[in-house]
PDB file of C-alpha atoms and ligand atoms in Angstrom:
ATOM      1  CA  MET A  21     101.995  97.243  69.923  1.00  0.00           C
ATOM      2  CA  LYS A  22     105.272  95.416  69.367  1.00  0.00           C
ATOM      3  CA  LYS A  23     105.568  92.268  71.470  1.00  0.00           C
ATOM      4  CA  ASN A  24     108.618  91.693  73.599  1.00  0.00           C
ATOM      5  CA  THR A  25     110.114  88.434  72.342  1.00  0.00           C
ATOM      6  CA  LYS A  26     113.187  88.359  74.591  1.00  0.00           C
ATOM      7  CA  GLY A  27     113.927  85.263  76.613  1.00  0.00           C
ATOM      8  CA  VAL A  28     113.035  84.940  80.258  1.00  0.00           C
ATOM      9  CA  ASP A  29     115.384  85.590  83.179  1.00  0.00           C
ATOM     10  CA  HIS A  30     114.454  82.610  85.338  1.00  0.00           C
ATOM     11  CA  ARG A  31     116.814  83.712  88.101  1.00  0.00           C
ATOM     12  CA  LYS A  32     114.733  86.845  88.709  1.00  0.00           C
ATOM     13  CA  ILE A  33     111.534  84.797  88.830  1.00  0.00           C
ATOM     14  CA  LYS A  34     113.108  82.311  91.214  1.00  0.00           C
ATOM     15  CA  ASN A  35     114.206  85.160  93.513  1.00  0.00           C
ATOM     16  CA  ILE A  36     110.641  86.463  93.765  1.00  0.00           C
ATOM     17  CA  LEU A  37     109.299  82.946  94.342  1.00  0.00           C
ATOM     18  CA  ASP A  38     111.905  82.271  97.025  1.00  0.00           C
ATOM     19  CA  LYS A  39     111.139  85.525  98.850  1.00  0.00           C
ATOM     20  CA  ASN A  40     107.450  84.643  98.992  1.00  0.00           C
ATOM     21  CA  LYS A  41     107.807  80.851  99.202  1.00  0.00           C
ATOM     22  CA  ALA A  42     106.218  80.200 102.601  1.00  0.00           C
ATOM     23  CA  LYS A  43     103.062  82.170 101.868  1.00  0.00           C
ATOM     24  CA  ILE A  44     102.674  80.879  98.314  1.00  0.00           C
ATOM     25  CA  GLU A  45     103.179  77.268  99.378  1.00  0.00           C
ATOM     26  CA  LEU A  46     100.677  77.555 102.202  1.00  0.00           C
ATOM     27  CA  SER A  47      98.091  79.202  99.931  1.00  0.00           C
ATOM     28  CA  MET A  48      98.420  76.552  97.235  1.00  0.00           C
ATOM     29  CA  LYS A  49      98.031  73.776  99.794  1.00  0.00           C
ATOM     30  CA  ALA A  50      95.183  75.481 101.641  1.00  0.00           C
ATOM     31  CA  CYS A  51      92.931  76.173  98.658  1.00  0.00           C
ATOM     32  CA  ALA A  52      90.005  73.800  98.941  1.00  0.00           C
ATOM     33  CA  HIS A  53      88.540  74.828  95.553  1.00  0.00           C
ATOM     34  CA  CYS A  54      85.312  75.652  97.355  1.00  0.00           C
ATOM     35  CA  SER A  55      84.595  78.741  95.150  1.00  0.00           C
ATOM     36  CA  MET A  56      83.445  80.806  98.131  1.00  0.00           C
ATOM     37  CA  CYS A  57      85.809  83.652  97.201  1.00  0.00           C
ATOM     38  CA  ALA A  58      83.884  84.108  93.954  1.00  0.00           C
ATOM     39  CA  GLU A  59      80.859  85.539  95.735  1.00  0.00           C
ATOM     40  CA  SER A  60      82.885  88.474  97.053  1.00  0.00           C
ATOM     41  CA  CYS A  61      84.475  89.425  93.716  1.00  0.00           C
ATOM     42  CA  PHE A  62      82.455  92.150  91.997  1.00  0.00           C
ATOM     43  CA  LEU A  63      84.099  91.391  88.655  1.00  0.00           C
ATOM     44  CA  PHE A  64      82.934  87.768  88.871  1.00  0.00           C
ATOM     45  CA  GLN A  65      79.419  89.020  89.595  1.00  0.00           C
ATOM     46  CA  ALA A  66      79.576  91.644  86.854  1.00  0.00           C
ATOM     47  CA  ARG A  67      80.678  89.045  84.279  1.00  0.00           C
ATOM     48  CA  ASN A  68      77.699  86.764  84.850  1.00  0.00           C
ATOM     49  CA  LYS A  69      79.710  84.464  87.096  1.00  0.00           C
ATOM     50  CA  ASP A  70      82.172  83.588  84.365  1.00  0.00           C
ATOM     51  CA  PRO A  71      84.463  81.036  86.111  1.00  0.00           C
ATOM     52  CA  ARG A  72      87.524  82.713  84.582  1.00  0.00           C
ATOM     53  CA  TYR A  73      86.803  85.661  86.906  1.00  0.00           C
ATOM     54  CA  MET A  74      86.812  83.569  90.065  1.00  0.00           C
ATOM     55  CA  PRO A  75      89.563  84.783  92.402  1.00  0.00           C
ATOM     56  CA  SER A  76      90.902  81.255  92.890  1.00  0.00           C
ATOM     57  CA  TYR A  77      91.024  80.698  89.115  1.00  0.00           C
ATOM     58  CA  LYS A  78      93.001  83.923  88.730  1.00  0.00           C
ATOM     59  CA  PHE A  79      95.769  82.971  91.141  1.00  0.00           C
ATOM     60  CA  LEU A  80      95.871  79.257  90.303  1.00  0.00           C
ATOM     61  CA  LYS A  81      96.199  79.951  86.549  1.00  0.00           C
ATOM     62  CA  THR A  82      98.965  82.477  87.060  1.00  0.00           C
ATOM     63  CA  LEU A  83     101.105  82.243  90.182  1.00  0.00           C
ATOM     64  CA  GLY A  84      99.971  78.644  90.684  1.00  0.00           C
ATOM     65  CA  VAL A  85     101.365  77.665  87.274  1.00  0.00           C
ATOM     66  CA  ILE A  86     104.601  79.611  87.789  1.00  0.00           C
ATOM     67  CA  TYR A  87     105.051  78.090  91.219  1.00  0.00           C
ATOM     68  CA  LYS A  88     104.425  74.499  90.059  1.00  0.00           C
ATOM     69  CA  LYS A  89     106.966  74.965  87.284  1.00  0.00           C
ATOM     70  CA  LYS A  90     109.443  76.421  89.814  1.00  0.00           C
ATOM     71  CA  GLY A  91     109.612  79.605  87.753  1.00  0.00           C
ATOM     72  CA  LYS A  92     110.597  77.833  84.529  1.00  0.00           C
ATOM     73  CA  VAL A  93     107.949  79.445  82.375  1.00  0.00           C
ATOM     74  CA  ASP A  94     108.421  80.927  78.933  1.00  0.00           C
ATOM     75  CA  ARG A  95     107.496  84.389  77.724  1.00  0.00           C
ATOM     76  CA  VAL A  96     104.406  83.221  75.846  1.00  0.00           C
ATOM     77  CA  THR A  97     103.031  81.755  79.083  1.00  0.00           C
ATOM     78  CA  LEU A  98     103.640  85.026  80.937  1.00  0.00           C
ATOM     79  CA  GLU A  99     102.042  87.035  78.114  1.00  0.00           C
ATOM     80  CA  GLU A 100      98.979  84.788  78.324  1.00  0.00           C
ATOM     81  CA  MET A 101      98.715  85.538  82.057  1.00  0.00           C
ATOM     82  CA  LYS A 102      98.705  89.284  81.454  1.00  0.00           C
ATOM     83  CA  PRO A 103      94.961  89.680  80.784  1.00  0.00           C
ATOM     84  CA  ILE A 104      94.113  87.506  83.789  1.00  0.00           C
ATOM     85  CA  LEU A 105      96.312  89.561  86.096  1.00  0.00           C
ATOM     86  CA  TRP A 106      95.452  93.037  84.845  1.00  0.00           C
ATOM     87  CA  LYS A 107      92.066  92.801  83.151  1.00  0.00           C
ATOM     88  CA  ARG A 108      90.293  90.374  85.436  1.00  0.00           C
ATOM     89  CA  CYS A 109      91.477  91.746  88.770  1.00  0.00           C
ATOM     90  CA  VAL A 110      91.746  95.325  90.025  1.00  0.00           C
ATOM     91  CA  LEU A 111      93.330  94.397  93.377  1.00  0.00           C
ATOM     92  CA  CYS A 112      90.376  95.841  95.263  1.00  0.00           C
ATOM     93  CA  THR A 113      91.130  93.406  98.148  1.00  0.00           C
ATOM     94  CA  ARG A 114      87.451  92.595  98.662  1.00  0.00           C
ATOM     95  CA  CYS A 115      87.718  88.856  98.088  1.00  0.00           C
ATOM     96  CA  TYR A 116      87.051  86.751 101.143  1.00  0.00           C
ATOM     97  CA  CYS A 117      88.502  83.265 101.638  1.00  0.00           C
ATOM     98  CA  PRO A 118      87.452  81.207 104.672  1.00  0.00           C
ATOM     99  CA  MET A 119      90.869  79.520 104.597  1.00  0.00           C
ATOM    100  CA  GLY A 120      92.549  82.890 105.031  1.00  0.00           C
ATOM    101  CA  ILE A 121      94.211  82.905 101.618  1.00  0.00           C
ATOM    102  CA  ASP A 122      95.348  86.403 100.705  1.00  0.00           C
ATOM    103  CA  ILE A 123      94.297  86.391  97.061  1.00  0.00           C
ATOM    104  CA  PRO A 124      95.282  89.984  96.181  1.00  0.00           C
ATOM    105  CA  TYR A 125      98.772  89.270  97.555  1.00  0.00           C
ATOM    106  CA  LEU A 126      99.053  86.243  95.229  1.00  0.00           C
ATOM    107  CA  ILE A 127      97.882  88.270  92.230  1.00  0.00           C
ATOM    108  CA  ARG A 128     100.313  91.060  93.138  1.00  0.00           C
ATOM    109  CA  THR A 129     103.154  88.558  93.363  1.00  0.00           C
ATOM    110  CA  ALA A 130     102.292  87.165  89.928  1.00  0.00           C
ATOM    111  CA  ARG A 131     102.224  90.710  88.561  1.00  0.00           C
ATOM    112  CA  SER A 132     105.673  91.353  90.054  1.00  0.00           C
ATOM    113  CA  ILE A 133     107.004  88.251  88.329  1.00  0.00           C
ATOM    114  CA  CYS A 134     105.561  89.394  84.997  1.00  0.00           C
ATOM    115  CA  ARG A 135     106.934  92.906  85.493  1.00  0.00           C
ATOM    116  CA  SER A 136     110.376  91.471  86.244  1.00  0.00           C
ATOM    117  CA  GLN A 137     110.273  90.187  82.645  1.00  0.00           C
ATOM    118  CA  ASP A 138     108.839  93.402  81.167  1.00  0.00           C
ATOM    119  CA  VAL A 139     105.413  91.826  80.812  1.00  0.00           C
ATOM    120  CA  TYR A 140     102.752  94.351  81.870  1.00  0.00           C
ATOM    121  CA  TYR A 141     100.132  96.681  80.445  1.00  0.00           C
ATOM    122  CA  ARG A 142     101.399  99.975  79.170  1.00  0.00           C
ATOM    123  CA  TYR A 143      99.465 103.246  79.061  1.00  0.00           C
ATOM    124  CA  ASP A 144      98.919 102.957  75.314  1.00  0.00           C
ATOM    125  CA  GLU A 145      97.455  99.474  75.573  1.00  0.00           C
ATOM    126  CA  ASP A 146      93.827  98.609  76.111  1.00  0.00           C
ATOM    127  CA  ALA A 147      93.870  97.604  79.784  1.00  0.00           C
TER     128      ALA A 147
HETATM  129  S1  SF4 B 204      87.488  80.607  98.991  1.00  0.00           S
HETATM  130 FE1  SF4 B 204      89.647  80.189  99.421  1.00  0.00          FE
HETATM  131  S2  SF4 B 204      89.765  77.949  99.562  1.00  0.00           S
HETATM  132 FE2  SF4 B 204      87.844  78.433  98.499  1.00  0.00          FE
HETATM  133  S3  SF4 B 204      88.383  78.426  96.283  1.00  0.00           S
HETATM  134 FE3  SF4 B 204      88.572  80.552  97.016  1.00  0.00          FE
HETATM  135  S4  SF4 B 204      90.744  80.722  97.547  1.00  0.00           S
HETATM  136 FE4  SF4 B 204      90.304  78.519  97.442  1.00  0.00          FE
HETATM  137  S1  SF4 B 205      91.088  91.697  94.471  1.00  0.00           S
HETATM  138 FE1  SF4 B 205      90.693  90.909  92.408  1.00  0.00          FE
HETATM  139  S2  SF4 B 205      89.922  88.850  92.738  1.00  0.00           S
HETATM  140 FE2  SF4 B 205      89.730  89.937  94.693  1.00  0.00          FE
HETATM  141  S3  SF4 B 205      87.676  90.816  94.701  1.00  0.00           S
HETATM  142 FE3  SF4 B 205      89.010  92.385  93.872  1.00  0.00          FE
HETATM  143  S4  SF4 B 205      88.937  92.102  91.641  1.00  0.00           S
HETATM  144 FE4  SF4 B 205      88.127  90.204  92.592  1.00  0.00          FE
END
């Protein structure tokens, strides 16, 4: 499949970040890296507890990176997030965080940012 090599519209990313700023900021600050959410993720369990499937890993390595860089990420970075966001999470909403972090919401927000730049899995791709 041909890769999209266009630049990135940082304004669109910034708009999504701004709309969700309060919740993203709170979540990033609240995460205690305790790994408790991992126990409730069936994909983490099914992949022999591979740390890359931990819910916290999934949002920190995607939205967390975009947020820290204030949306100034390049296309390669977004493309690298694609498998994390679509292959390692099915948005089943079963993950539990004692700090009240809404992990599926954070993954969804990261997906929206990727989609705003035409980065997403298509029907003819292996998702
Ligand atoms: S359970 Fe909550 S606080 Fe602990 S690592 Fe997961 S997201 Fe972070
Ligand atoms: S929403 Fe994603 S991270 Fe949470 S339990 Fe389901 S697959 Fe795991």
